[in-house]
């Protein structure tokens, strides 16, 4: 069994017995690998966002939070590959890391035969790398809306001059070439849109600012009409 299939099988094994735990030794015997390999696999699952936690004690082990997992997903292999292609297009956006995590969860929740077929199909799809794609967005900027803390950033203008600013993150605006962090700039005492590839440094402060409303008029950015993201 290769590692990808083993990770999927680990999740399914823990889901089947949840909320009861399985020890690392039991899982190692079940999948005919070492305890250290099981521990590395569990760590990889946790880092990808799978809700696995360790329960201490003589009868403890690894548990899966069943309420926070997906049941088997009835996607066809070509639907899964289409979603993988779409998520790959998020490279260079504030959602690059979470897109990769979402894709791993999606594949882990598929029926085993469909997941295998999807991987085989994906192996025949090739994407050209865009050498001019903007660099990845810093992780602390990616988390800005979730943490709601004031950021201290270095920002480079068109001429290359860098200023240090404290900003209150309010939203994102995305277009094909660039992504912008919409924030209240304390240096300018006004709303500003910061191109993420011009953010030269970022630090998260402990301050949580008071909420500020963000209206449609605030998003009147001269790059075309604005369309709000919807999950419906």
PDB file of N, CA and C in Angstrom, residues 60-116:
ATOM      1  N   UNK A  60      -5.686   4.948  25.610  1.00  0.00           N
ATOM      2  CA  UNK A  60      -5.827   6.047  24.654  1.00  0.00           C
ATOM      3  C   UNK A  60      -5.300   5.690  23.275  1.00  0.00           C
ATOM      4  N   UNK A  61      -5.172   6.712  22.474  1.00  0.00           N
ATOM      5  CA  UNK A  61      -4.715   6.536  21.095  1.00  0.00           C
ATOM      6  C   UNK A  61      -5.150   7.723  20.262  1.00  0.00           C
ATOM      7  N   UNK A  62      -5.310   7.496  18.978  1.00  0.00           N
ATOM      8  CA  UNK A  62      -5.723   8.558  18.072  1.00  0.00           C
ATOM      9  C   UNK A  62      -7.222   8.457  17.803  1.00  0.00           C
ATOM     10  N   UNK A  63      -7.889   9.619  17.852  1.00  0.00           N
ATOM     11  CA  UNK A  63      -9.337   9.687  17.641  1.00  0.00           C
ATOM     12  C   UNK A  63      -9.641  10.650  16.498  1.00  0.00           C
ATOM     13  N   UNK A  64     -10.755  10.421  15.860  1.00  0.00           N
ATOM     14  CA  UNK A  64     -11.234  11.311  14.806  1.00  0.00           C
ATOM     15  C   UNK A  64     -12.514  11.974  15.282  1.00  0.00           C
ATOM     16  N   UNK A  65     -12.574  13.291  15.140  1.00  0.00           N
ATOM     17  CA  UNK A  65     -13.794  14.020  15.480  1.00  0.00           C
ATOM     18  C   UNK A  65     -14.806  13.773  14.368  1.00  0.00           C
ATOM     19  N   UNK A  66     -15.681  12.806  14.589  1.00  0.00           N
ATOM     20  CA  UNK A  66     -16.593  12.360  13.539  1.00  0.00           C
ATOM     21  C   UNK A  66     -17.531  13.468  13.083  1.00  0.00           C
ATOM     22  N   UNK A  67     -17.871  14.379  13.997  1.00  0.00           N
ATOM     23  CA  UNK A  67     -18.815  15.450  13.655  1.00  0.00           C
ATOM     24  C   UNK A  67     -18.212  16.433  12.662  1.00  0.00           C
ATOM     25  N   UNK A  68     -16.880  16.456  12.559  1.00  0.00           N
ATOM     26  CA  UNK A  68     -16.231  17.440  11.696  1.00  0.00           C
ATOM     27  C   UNK A  68     -15.620  16.820  10.450  1.00  0.00           C
ATOM     28  N   UNK A  69     -16.012  15.594  10.115  1.00  0.00           N
ATOM     29  CA  UNK A  69     -15.490  14.950   8.916  1.00  0.00           C
ATOM     30  C   UNK A  69     -16.583  14.827   7.867  1.00  0.00           C
ATOM     31  N   UNK A  70     -16.147  14.634   6.636  1.00  0.00           N
ATOM     32  CA  UNK A  70     -17.090  14.444   5.541  1.00  0.00           C
ATOM     33  C   UNK A  70     -17.440  12.971   5.397  1.00  0.00           C
ATOM     34  N   UNK A  71     -18.696  12.656   5.121  1.00  0.00           N
ATOM     35  CA  UNK A  71     -19.020  11.284   4.746  1.00  0.00           C
ATOM     36  C   UNK A  71     -18.467  11.020   3.350  1.00  0.00           C
ATOM     37  N   UNK A  72     -18.482   9.774   2.865  1.00  0.00           N
ATOM     38  CA  UNK A  72     -18.020   9.529   1.505  1.00  0.00           C
ATOM     39  C   UNK A  72     -18.715  10.453   0.502  1.00  0.00           C
ATOM     40  N   UNK A  73     -17.929  11.057  -0.375  1.00  0.00           N
ATOM     41  CA  UNK A  73     -18.451  12.027  -1.340  1.00  0.00           C
ATOM     42  C   UNK A  73     -18.643  11.333  -2.682  1.00  0.00           C
ATOM     43  N   UNK A  74     -19.822  11.473  -3.263  1.00  0.00           N
ATOM     44  CA  UNK A  74     -20.130  10.789  -4.514  1.00  0.00           C
ATOM     45  C   UNK A  74     -19.748  11.622  -5.733  1.00  0.00           C
ATOM     46  N   UNK A  75     -18.520  12.128  -5.755  1.00  0.00           N
ATOM     47  CA  UNK A  75     -18.012  12.811  -6.944  1.00  0.00           C
ATOM     48  C   UNK A  75     -17.479  11.782  -7.922  1.00  0.00           C
ATOM     49  N   UNK A  76     -17.681  12.028  -9.209  1.00  0.00           N
ATOM     50  CA  UNK A  76     -17.055  11.183 -10.211  1.00  0.00           C
ATOM     51  C   UNK A  76     -15.585  11.561 -10.321  1.00  0.00           C
ATOM     52  N   UNK A  77     -14.738  10.664 -10.842  1.00  0.00           N
ATOM     53  CA  UNK A  77     -13.319  11.003 -10.991  1.00  0.00           C
ATOM     54  C   UNK A  77     -13.085  12.266 -11.813  1.00  0.00           C
ATOM     55  N   UNK A  78     -13.855  12.464 -12.894  1.00  0.00           N
ATOM     56  CA  UNK A  78     -13.624  13.669 -13.703  1.00  0.00           C
ATOM     57  C   UNK A  78     -14.089  14.928 -12.974  1.00  0.00           C
ATOM     58  N   UNK A  79     -15.124  14.825 -12.120  1.00  0.00           N
ATOM     59  CA  UNK A  79     -15.527  15.980 -11.313  1.00  0.00           C
ATOM     60  C   UNK A  79     -14.427  16.344 -10.308  1.00  0.00           C
ATOM     61  N   UNK A  80     -13.822  15.326  -9.704  1.00  0.00           N
ATOM     62  CA  UNK A  80     -12.753  15.579  -8.742  1.00  0.00           C
ATOM     63  C   UNK A  80     -11.552  16.229  -9.420  1.00  0.00           C
ATOM     64  N   UNK A  81     -11.208  15.759 -10.624  1.00  0.00           N
ATOM     65  CA  UNK A  81     -10.079  16.343 -11.359  1.00  0.00           C
ATOM     66  C   UNK A  81     -10.390  17.780 -11.759  1.00  0.00           C
ATOM     67  N   UNK A  82     -11.636  18.043 -12.170  1.00  0.00           N
ATOM     68  CA  UNK A  82     -12.025  19.410 -12.533  1.00  0.00           C
ATOM     69  C   UNK A  82     -11.866  20.348 -11.329  1.00  0.00           C
ATOM     70  N   UNK A  83     -12.236  19.869 -10.135  1.00  0.00           N
ATOM     71  CA  UNK A  83     -12.075  20.688  -8.936  1.00  0.00           C
ATOM     72  C   UNK A  83     -10.598  20.878  -8.613  1.00  0.00           C
ATOM     73  N   UNK A  84      -9.794  19.840  -8.844  1.00  0.00           N
ATOM     74  CA  UNK A  84      -8.356  19.951  -8.604  1.00  0.00           C
ATOM     75  C   UNK A  84      -7.728  21.000  -9.522  1.00  0.00           C
ATOM     76  N   UNK A  85      -8.153  21.021 -10.791  1.00  0.00           N
ATOM     77  CA  UNK A  85      -7.636  22.022 -11.732  1.00  0.00           C
ATOM     78  C   UNK A  85      -8.021  23.430 -11.265  1.00  0.00           C
ATOM     79  N   UNK A  86      -9.287  23.586 -10.842  1.00  0.00           N
ATOM     80  CA  UNK A  86      -9.741  24.896 -10.371  1.00  0.00           C
ATOM     81  C   UNK A  86      -8.954  25.343  -9.142  1.00  0.00           C
ATOM     82  N   UNK A  87      -8.705  24.417  -8.217  1.00  0.00           N
ATOM     83  CA  UNK A  87      -7.974  24.775  -7.004  1.00  0.00           C
ATOM     84  C   UNK A  87      -6.514  25.090  -7.303  1.00  0.00           C
ATOM     85  N   UNK A  88      -5.939  24.434  -8.325  1.00  0.00           N
ATOM     86  CA  UNK A  88      -4.560  24.741  -8.710  1.00  0.00           C
ATOM     87  C   UNK A  88      -4.425  26.184  -9.176  1.00  0.00           C
ATOM     88  N   UNK A  89      -5.505  26.737  -9.714  1.00  0.00           N
ATOM     89  CA  UNK A  89      -5.466  28.117 -10.204  1.00  0.00           C
ATOM     90  C   UNK A  89      -5.391  29.123  -9.061  1.00  0.00           C
ATOM     91  N   UNK A  90      -5.511  28.651  -7.824  1.00  0.00           N
ATOM     92  CA  UNK A  90      -5.427  29.559  -6.677  1.00  0.00           C
ATOM     93  C   UNK A  90      -3.989  29.798  -6.232  1.00  0.00           C
ATOM     94  N   UNK A  91      -3.026  29.194  -6.920  1.00  0.00           N
ATOM     95  CA  UNK A  91      -1.621  29.465  -6.610  1.00  0.00           C
ATOM     96  C   UNK A  91      -1.349  30.956  -6.772  1.00  0.00           C
ATOM     97  N   UNK A  92      -0.677  31.549  -5.781  1.00  0.00           N
ATOM     98  CA  UNK A  92      -0.387  32.977  -5.837  1.00  0.00           C
ATOM     99  C   UNK A  92      -1.490  33.844  -5.261  1.00  0.00           C
ATOM    100  N   UNK A  93      -2.560  33.224  -4.727  1.00  0.00           N
ATOM    101  CA  UNK A  93      -3.666  33.969  -4.127  1.00  0.00           C
ATOM    102  C   UNK A  93      -3.631  33.768  -2.604  1.00  0.00           C
ATOM    103  N   UNK A  94      -4.437  34.512  -1.857  1.00  0.00           N
ATOM    104  CA  UNK A  94      -4.471  34.296  -0.397  1.00  0.00           C
ATOM    105  C   UNK A  94      -5.019  32.937   0.017  1.00  0.00           C
ATOM    106  N   UNK A  95      -5.501  32.128  -0.940  1.00  0.00           N
ATOM    107  CA  UNK A  95      -6.149  30.869  -0.601  1.00  0.00           C
ATOM    108  C   UNK A  95      -5.355  29.654  -1.080  1.00  0.00           C
ATOM    109  N   UNK A  96      -4.069  29.876  -1.396  1.00  0.00           N
ATOM    110  CA  UNK A  96      -3.228  28.804  -1.931  1.00  0.00           C
ATOM    111  C   UNK A  96      -3.120  27.623  -0.962  1.00  0.00           C
ATOM    112  N   UNK A  97      -2.780  27.893   0.297  1.00  0.00           N
ATOM    113  CA  UNK A  97      -2.561  26.825   1.268  1.00  0.00           C
ATOM    114  C   UNK A  97      -3.856  26.116   1.626  1.00  0.00           C
ATOM    115  N   UNK A  98      -4.921  26.883   1.846  1.00  0.00           N
ATOM    116  CA  UNK A  98      -6.193  26.266   2.218  1.00  0.00           C
ATOM    117  C   UNK A  98      -6.797  25.493   1.047  1.00  0.00           C
ATOM    118  N   UNK A  99      -6.500  25.897  -0.192  1.00  0.00           N
ATOM    119  CA  UNK A  99      -6.979  25.150  -1.354  1.00  0.00           C
ATOM    120  C   UNK A  99      -6.347  23.767  -1.390  1.00  0.00           C
ATOM    121  N   UNK A 100      -5.056  23.685  -1.089  1.00  0.00           N
ATOM    122  CA  UNK A 100      -4.382  22.389  -1.052  1.00  0.00           C
ATOM    123  C   UNK A 100      -4.965  21.502   0.039  1.00  0.00           C
ATOM    124  N   UNK A 101      -5.254  22.090   1.204  1.00  0.00           N
ATOM    125  CA  UNK A 101      -5.859  21.335   2.296  1.00  0.00           C
ATOM    126  C   UNK A 101      -7.246  20.844   1.908  1.00  0.00           C
ATOM    127  N   UNK A 102      -8.035  21.703   1.251  1.00  0.00           N
ATOM    128  CA  UNK A 102      -9.391  21.328   0.837  1.00  0.00           C
ATOM    129  C   UNK A 102      -9.350  20.177  -0.163  1.00  0.00           C
ATOM    130  N   UNK A 103      -8.367  20.197  -1.073  1.00  0.00           N
ATOM    131  CA  UNK A 103      -8.268  19.133  -2.068  1.00  0.00           C
ATOM    132  C   UNK A 103      -7.945  17.799  -1.406  1.00  0.00           C
ATOM    133  N   UNK A 104      -7.037  17.808  -0.424  1.00  0.00           N
ATOM    134  CA  UNK A 104      -6.710  16.556   0.266  1.00  0.00           C
ATOM    135  C   UNK A 104      -7.926  16.010   1.010  1.00  0.00           C
ATOM    136  N   UNK A 105      -8.705  16.898   1.633  1.00  0.00           N
ATOM    137  CA  UNK A 105      -9.914  16.445   2.330  1.00  0.00           C
ATOM    138  C   UNK A 105     -10.918  15.865   1.347  1.00  0.00           C
ATOM    139  N   UNK A 106     -11.036  16.510   0.192  1.00  0.00           N
ATOM    140  CA  UNK A 106     -11.984  16.042  -0.821  1.00  0.00           C
ATOM    141  C   UNK A 106     -11.640  14.633  -1.274  1.00  0.00           C
ATOM    142  N   UNK A 107     -10.376  14.405  -1.597  1.00  0.00           N
ATOM    143  CA  UNK A 107      -9.957  13.092  -2.079  1.00  0.00           C
ATOM    144  C   UNK A 107     -10.103  12.045  -0.969  1.00  0.00           C
ATOM    145  N   UNK A 108      -9.777  12.435   0.284  1.00  0.00           N
ATOM    146  CA  UNK A 108      -9.887  11.496   1.395  1.00  0.00           C
ATOM    147  C   UNK A 108     -11.328  11.069   1.650  1.00  0.00           C
ATOM    148  N   UNK A 109     -12.294  11.911   1.267  1.00  0.00           N
ATOM    149  CA  UNK A 109     -13.705  11.607   1.520  1.00  0.00           C
ATOM    150  C   UNK A 109     -14.374  10.862   0.373  1.00  0.00           C
ATOM    151  N   UNK A 110     -13.645  10.676  -0.742  1.00  0.00           N
ATOM    152  CA  UNK A 110     -14.224   9.972  -1.885  1.00  0.00           C
ATOM    153  C   UNK A 110     -14.217   8.466  -1.656  1.00  0.00           C
ATOM    154  N   UNK A 111     -15.088   7.767  -2.376  1.00  0.00           N
ATOM    155  CA  UNK A 111     -15.037   6.312  -2.377  1.00  0.00           C
ATOM    156  C   UNK A 111     -13.667   5.871  -2.886  1.00  0.00           C
ATOM    157  N   UNK A 112     -13.129   4.785  -2.321  1.00  0.00           N
ATOM    158  CA  UNK A 112     -11.755   4.387  -2.613  1.00  0.00           C
ATOM    159  C   UNK A 112     -11.508   4.167  -4.109  1.00  0.00           C
ATOM    160  N   UNK A 113     -12.418   3.469  -4.788  1.00  0.00           N
ATOM    161  CA  UNK A 113     -12.231   3.197  -6.217  1.00  0.00           C
ATOM    162  C   UNK A 113     -12.259   4.495  -7.020  1.00  0.00           C
ATOM    163  N   UNK A 114     -13.174   5.404  -6.672  1.00  0.00           N
ATOM    164  CA  UNK A 114     -13.268   6.675  -7.380  1.00  0.00           C
ATOM    165  C   UNK A 114     -12.024   7.526  -7.134  1.00  0.00           C
ATOM    166  N   UNK A 115     -11.515   7.511  -5.902  1.00  0.00           N
ATOM    167  CA  UNK A 115     -10.311   8.284  -5.594  1.00  0.00           C
ATOM    168  C   UNK A 115      -9.122   7.763  -6.394  1.00  0.00           C
ATOM    169  N   UNK A 116      -9.010   6.431  -6.514  1.00  0.00           N
ATOM    170  CA  UNK A 116      -7.920   5.840  -7.299  1.00  0.00           C
ATOM    171  C   UNK A 116      -8.037   6.228  -8.767  1.00  0.00           C
TER     172      UNK A 116
END
